[in-house]
């Protein structure tokens, strides 16, 4: 398939060596779904791939999907549709702003038609799913059963023989639901742990039960750092230090919070010395398009690279 030539799949796994993981003797492997494509990032591709294998493009003329003004899912959909030459529309939550942000401009560059609707209207329709009048509606964030099926490949293409625990960040819970169903189908007993990035006690646990009938994932809901898409100085400093130490950039909304949580869990000995963990880099680099100003949090002086 043409689309496959645009994507880096299977994605590689990187060994992560940070001062804190070495000090506490925890081995971290990072599944690099961020490398699948620069804009069809990580788990957004996984979810769309599951949806596309159910809905054959012969059965619809257009794709309609939903997102907030900084939705990684919207830009991923715009790019996938451009590659496949499928017309698409993105319905964006809230009133039309005076100026479109960089992420929505990227959607436009890839040919996506953008429509703004009121929050009230948005909340009534954002979970629409299926073909209506030859338009394929994909719910916000690609959150649907077929989205979970695509996410099974995150683990099916990864060697899990030396893994004690698996970590992933959770927004809707679709990605972890797919990974969970893979482990269950393979009868693998590796603990799968979700880091919830939204505020709300047991929010993802409730979503998993309600949407996907899953009751036995471990979800930490205390690492949201102030709420969805919120950041603070500690988080930004952490992401900076991680990037300098590893050469791998995390995003501020999902994977930064996941890795910051892993560091804290290691330091609290909730992840014990000697453990080998696999963390999923679900991508999300376009999240930085809305976070440029928050980099002002970064108080550290620039890292000095030695003269060669
Ligand atoms: C959307 C997103 C998530 C959340 O995935 P869910 O399936 O909604 O839980 C995680 N990481 C990144 C980088 C994302 O863009």
Coordinates of C-alpha atoms and ligand atoms in Angstrom, one line a residue:
X1 CA 0.0 0.0 0.0
X2 CA 1.3 3.5 -0.9
X3 CA 0.8 4.8 2.6
X4 CA 3.2 2.3 4.0
X5 CA 6.1 3.8 2.1
X6 CA 5.6 7.0 4.1
X7 CA 5.8 5.3 7.5
X8 CA 8.7 3.9 9.6
X9 CA 7.1 0.6 10.8
X10 CA 8.1 -1.4 12.8
X11 CA 9.3 1.5 14.9
X12 CA 12.6 0.9 16.7
X13 CA 13.3 0.6 20.4
X14 CA 15.9 2.8 22.1
X15 CA 17.9 2.1 25.3
X16 CA 17.5 5.0 27.6
X17 CA 20.5 5.9 29.8
X18 CA 19.8 8.7 32.2
X19 CA 21.7 9.6 35.3
X20 CA 18.6 8.6 37.4
X21 CA 17.8 5.3 35.7
X22 CA 21.5 4.3 36.0
X23 CA 21.7 5.4 39.6
X24 CA 18.6 3.3 40.5
X25 CA 19.6 0.5 38.2
X26 CA 16.4 0.4 36.2
X27 CA 16.6 -0.5 32.5
X28 CA 14.4 1.6 30.3
X29 CA 13.6 0.7 26.8
X30 CA 11.7 3.3 24.7
X31 CA 9.4 2.1 21.9
X32 CA 9.9 4.9 19.3
X33 CA 6.5 5.3 17.8
X34 CA 7.4 9.0 17.6
X35 CA 9.6 8.0 14.6
X36 CA 6.8 6.5 12.6
X37 CA 6.2 9.9 10.8
X38 CA 7.0 13.5 11.8
X39 CA 3.3 14.5 11.8
X40 CA 1.2 11.3 11.7
X41 CA 2.6 10.8 15.1
X42 CA 2.8 7.6 17.1
X43 CA -0.4 6.2 18.5
X44 CA -2.4 8.5 16.1
X45 CA -1.2 6.4 13.2
X46 CA -1.8 3.1 15.2
X47 CA -5.5 4.1 15.8
X48 CA -6.1 5.4 12.2
X49 CA -4.6 2.2 10.8
X50 CA -7.2 0.1 12.7
X51 CA -10.0 2.3 11.5
X52 CA -8.8 2.3 7.9
X53 CA -8.6 -1.5 7.8
X54 CA -12.3 -1.7 8.8
X55 CA -13.6 1.1 6.4
X56 CA -12.5 0.4 2.9
X57 CA -12.1 3.7 1.1
X58 CA -14.5 2.5 -1.6
X59 CA -17.4 2.9 0.8
X60 CA -17.0 6.6 1.6
X61 CA -16.0 9.8 -0.3
X62 CA -14.8 11.9 2.6
X63 CA -13.6 11.7 6.2
X64 CA -14.9 13.9 9.0
X65 CA -13.3 14.0 12.4
X66 CA -13.1 16.0 15.6
X67 CA -10.6 17.7 17.8
X68 CA -9.6 20.6 20.0
X69 CA -7.6 23.4 18.4
X70 CA -4.3 21.6 19.3
X71 CA -5.4 18.1 18.4
X72 CA -2.6 15.8 17.3
X73 CA -5.3 13.6 15.9
X74 CA -6.5 16.3 13.5
X75 CA -3.1 16.9 12.0
X76 CA -2.4 13.1 11.7
X77 CA -5.8 12.6 9.9
X78 CA -5.0 15.5 7.6
X79 CA -1.7 14.0 6.5
X80 CA -3.1 10.4 6.1
X81 CA -5.9 11.8 4.0
X82 CA -3.5 13.8 1.8
X83 CA -1.3 10.8 1.2
X84 CA -4.4 8.7 0.2
X85 CA -6.0 11.6 -1.7
X86 CA -9.2 11.4 0.5
X87 CA -11.0 14.7 1.1
X88 CA -11.3 15.4 4.8
X89 CA -12.9 17.9 7.2
X90 CA -11.8 18.6 10.8
X91 CA -14.4 19.9 13.2
X92 CA -12.8 22.0 15.9
X93 CA -14.2 22.6 19.3
X94 CA -15.0 26.3 20.1
X95 CA -15.5 29.6 18.4
X96 CA -13.3 30.5 15.4
X97 CA -10.3 32.5 16.7
X98 CA -9.0 35.6 15.0
X99 CA -5.9 33.8 14.0
X100 CA -5.4 30.1 13.4
X101 CA -2.7 28.4 15.4
X102 CA 0.2 26.7 13.7
X103 CA -1.3 23.2 14.1
X104 CA -4.5 24.2 12.3
X105 CA -2.4 25.9 9.6
X106 CA -0.6 22.6 9.1
X107 CA -3.9 20.8 8.7
X108 CA -4.8 23.4 6.1
X109 CA -1.5 22.9 4.3
X110 CA -2.4 19.2 3.9
X111 CA -5.8 20.2 2.5
X112 CA -8.0 19.6 5.5
X113 CA -11.2 21.7 5.5
X114 CA -11.6 23.3 9.0
X115 CA -14.9 24.1 10.7
X116 CA -15.4 25.5 14.1
X117 CA -18.5 24.6 16.2
X118 CA -19.7 25.6 19.6
X119 CA -18.6 23.6 22.6
X120 CA -22.2 22.5 23.2
X121 CA -22.6 21.2 19.7
X122 CA -19.2 19.6 19.8
X123 CA -20.0 17.6 22.9
X124 CA -23.1 16.2 21.2
X125 CA -21.3 14.9 18.1
X126 CA -17.6 14.3 18.9
X127 CA -18.1 10.6 19.5
X128 CA -19.9 9.9 16.1
X129 CA -18.5 6.9 14.4
X130 CA -19.3 5.2 11.1
X131 CA -20.3 6.0 7.5
X132 CA -23.2 8.4 7.1
X133 CA -24.1 9.7 3.6
X134 CA -20.8 8.4 2.3
X135 CA -18.9 10.4 4.9
X136 CA -16.8 8.4 7.4
X137 CA -17.0 10.0 10.8
X138 CA -14.1 9.2 13.1
X139 CA -14.5 10.1 16.8
X140 CA -12.3 12.6 18.6
X141 CA -8.9 11.2 19.3
X142 CA -9.6 8.1 17.1
X143 CA -11.2 6.6 20.2
X144 CA -13.1 3.6 19.0
X145 CA -12.9 -0.2 19.0
X146 CA -10.9 -0.3 15.7
X147 CA -8.6 2.3 17.1
X148 CA -7.7 -0.2 19.8
X149 CA -7.1 -2.9 17.3
X150 CA -4.5 -0.7 15.5
X151 CA -2.8 -0.2 18.9
X152 CA -2.2 -3.9 19.4
X153 CA 0.6 -3.6 16.9
X154 CA 2.6 -1.4 19.3
X155 CA 3.3 -4.5 21.3
X156 CA 3.0 -7.2 18.6
X157 CA 6.0 -5.9 16.8
X158 CA 8.1 -5.5 20.0
X159 CA 10.2 -8.1 21.7
X160 CA 8.7 -8.4 25.2
X161 CA 10.8 -11.3 26.5
X162 CA 12.9 -9.1 28.8
X163 CA 10.2 -6.7 30.0
X164 CA 8.9 -6.6 33.6
X165 CA 6.5 -3.6 33.2
X166 CA 5.1 -1.5 30.4
X167 CA 4.2 2.2 30.6
X168 CA 2.1 4.4 28.3
X169 CA 0.4 7.8 28.7
X170 CA -3.4 7.9 28.5
X171 CA -5.7 10.6 27.1
X172 CA -8.8 8.7 26.1
X173 CA -7.5 5.3 27.1
X174 CA -7.8 3.9 23.5
X175 CA -4.1 3.1 23.2
X176 CA -3.7 1.3 26.5
X177 CA -7.0 -0.6 25.7
X178 CA -5.4 -1.9 22.5
X179 CA -2.2 -2.9 24.3
X180 CA -4.1 -4.5 27.1
X181 CA -6.1 -6.7 24.6
X182 CA -2.9 -7.7 22.9
X183 CA -1.3 -8.9 26.2
X184 CA -4.5 -10.7 27.1
X185 CA -4.8 -12.4 23.8
X186 CA -1.1 -13.6 24.1
X187 CA -1.7 -14.6 27.7
X188 CA 1.2 -12.4 28.8
X189 CA 1.1 -11.3 32.4
X190 CA 3.4 -8.2 32.1
X191 CA 1.8 -5.4 34.2
X192 CA 0.6 -2.6 31.9
X193 CA 0.6 0.8 33.6
X194 CA -1.1 4.0 32.3
X195 CA -0.2 7.5 33.2
X196 CA -3.3 9.7 33.1
X197 CA -2.6 13.1 31.7
X198 CA -6.0 14.7 32.6
X199 CA -7.1 15.8 36.0
X200 CA -9.9 13.7 37.6
X201 CA -9.8 10.9 40.1
X202 CA -9.9 7.5 38.3
X203 CA -11.0 9.2 35.1
X204 CA -9.3 6.8 32.7
X205 CA -10.3 3.7 34.8
X206 CA -13.9 4.8 34.3
X207 CA -13.4 5.4 30.6
X208 CA -11.8 2.0 30.1
X209 CA -14.6 0.3 31.8
X210 CA -17.3 2.3 30.1
X211 CA -15.9 2.3 26.5
X212 CA -13.9 -0.9 26.4
X213 CA -15.1 -3.0 29.3
X214 CA -11.6 -3.3 30.7
X215 CA -11.3 -3.4 34.5
X216 CA -7.8 -4.5 35.2
X217 CA -5.3 -1.9 34.0
X218 CA -3.2 -0.1 36.5
X219 CA -3.7 3.7 36.1
X220 CA -1.9 6.4 38.0
X221 CA -4.0 9.6 38.1
X222 CA -1.6 11.8 40.1
X223 CA 0.9 12.7 37.4
X224 CA -1.2 15.2 35.3
X225 CA 0.9 18.2 36.4
X226 CA -2.1 20.5 36.7
X227 CA -4.4 19.0 34.1
X228 CA -4.8 18.3 30.4
X229 CA -2.2 20.3 28.4
X230 CA -1.1 22.1 31.5
X231 CA 2.6 22.4 32.2
X232 CA 4.8 23.8 34.9
X233 CA 8.5 24.6 35.5
X234 CA 9.3 21.2 37.0
X235 CA 7.9 19.3 34.0
X236 CA 9.6 21.6 31.4
X237 CA 12.9 21.4 33.3
X238 CA 12.6 17.6 33.3
X239 CA 11.9 17.4 29.6
X240 CA 14.9 19.6 28.9
X241 CA 17.2 17.5 31.0
X242 CA 15.9 14.3 29.5
X243 CA 16.4 15.7 26.0
X244 CA 19.9 16.8 26.7
X245 CA 20.9 13.5 28.3
X246 CA 19.3 11.2 25.7
X247 CA 18.9 13.2 22.5
X248 CA 15.3 12.2 22.4
X249 CA 12.6 14.9 22.7
X250 CA 9.4 14.2 24.6
X251 CA 6.2 16.1 24.1
X252 CA 4.8 18.4 26.8
X253 CA 1.3 16.9 27.0
X254 CA 1.7 13.1 27.0
X255 CA 5.1 11.5 26.9
X256 CA 6.8 14.2 29.0
X257 CA 4.3 13.5 31.8
X258 CA 4.7 9.8 31.4
X259 CA 8.5 9.8 31.6
X260 CA 8.4 12.4 34.5
X261 CA 6.1 9.9 36.3
X262 CA 8.5 7.0 35.6
X263 CA 11.4 9.0 37.1
X264 CA 9.3 9.8 40.2
X265 CA 8.2 6.2 40.6
X266 CA 11.8 5.1 40.3
X267 CA 12.9 7.6 43.0
X268 CA 10.1 6.5 45.3
X269 CA 11.1 2.9 44.7
X270 CA 7.7 2.1 43.3
X271 CA 9.7 0.8 40.3
X272 CA 12.4 -1.2 42.1
X273 CA 16.1 -1.5 41.3
X274 CA 16.8 -4.2 38.8
X275 CA 13.5 -3.9 36.9
X276 CA 13.4 -3.7 33.1
X277 CA 10.6 -1.5 31.8
X278 CA 9.3 -0.7 28.4
X279 CA 7.9 2.8 27.9
X280 CA 6.0 3.9 24.7
X281 CA 7.0 7.1 23.0
X282 CA 3.5 7.8 21.5
X283 CA 4.8 10.8 19.6
X284 CA 3.0 14.1 19.9
X285 CA 5.7 16.5 18.8
X286 CA 3.1 18.8 17.3
X287 CA 2.1 19.5 20.9
X288 CA 5.0 21.9 21.1
X289 CA 3.4 24.1 18.5
X290 CA 1.1 25.4 21.3
X291 CA 3.7 25.5 24.0
X292 CA 6.4 27.8 22.7
X293 CA 5.8 30.4 25.4
X294 CA 5.8 28.0 28.2
X295 CA 9.4 27.3 27.4
X296 CA 10.0 30.5 29.3
X297 CA 9.6 28.4 32.3
X298 CA 13.0 27.0 31.5
X299 CA 15.4 28.8 33.9
X300 CA 18.4 26.7 33.1
X301 CA 21.2 28.1 31.1
X302 CA 21.9 26.5 27.7
X303 CA 23.7 23.3 27.8
X304 CA 27.3 23.8 26.7
X305 CA 28.5 21.2 24.3
X306 CA 32.3 20.7 24.5
X307 CA 34.3 22.1 21.6
X308 CA 35.4 19.3 19.4
Ligands
LIG1 C1 -3.3 11.4 21.7 C2 -2.1 11.0 22.4 C3 -2.0 10.1 23.5 C4 -3.3 9.6 24.1 O1 -3.7 8.4 23.5 P1 -5.1 7.8 24.0 O2 -5.3 6.6 23.1 O3 -6.2 8.8 23.7 O4 -5.1 7.4 25.4 C5 -0.8 9.7 24.0 N1 0.3 10.2 23.5 C6 0.3 11.1 22.5 C7 1.6 11.6 22.0 C8 -0.8 11.5 21.9 O5 -0.8 12.4 20.9

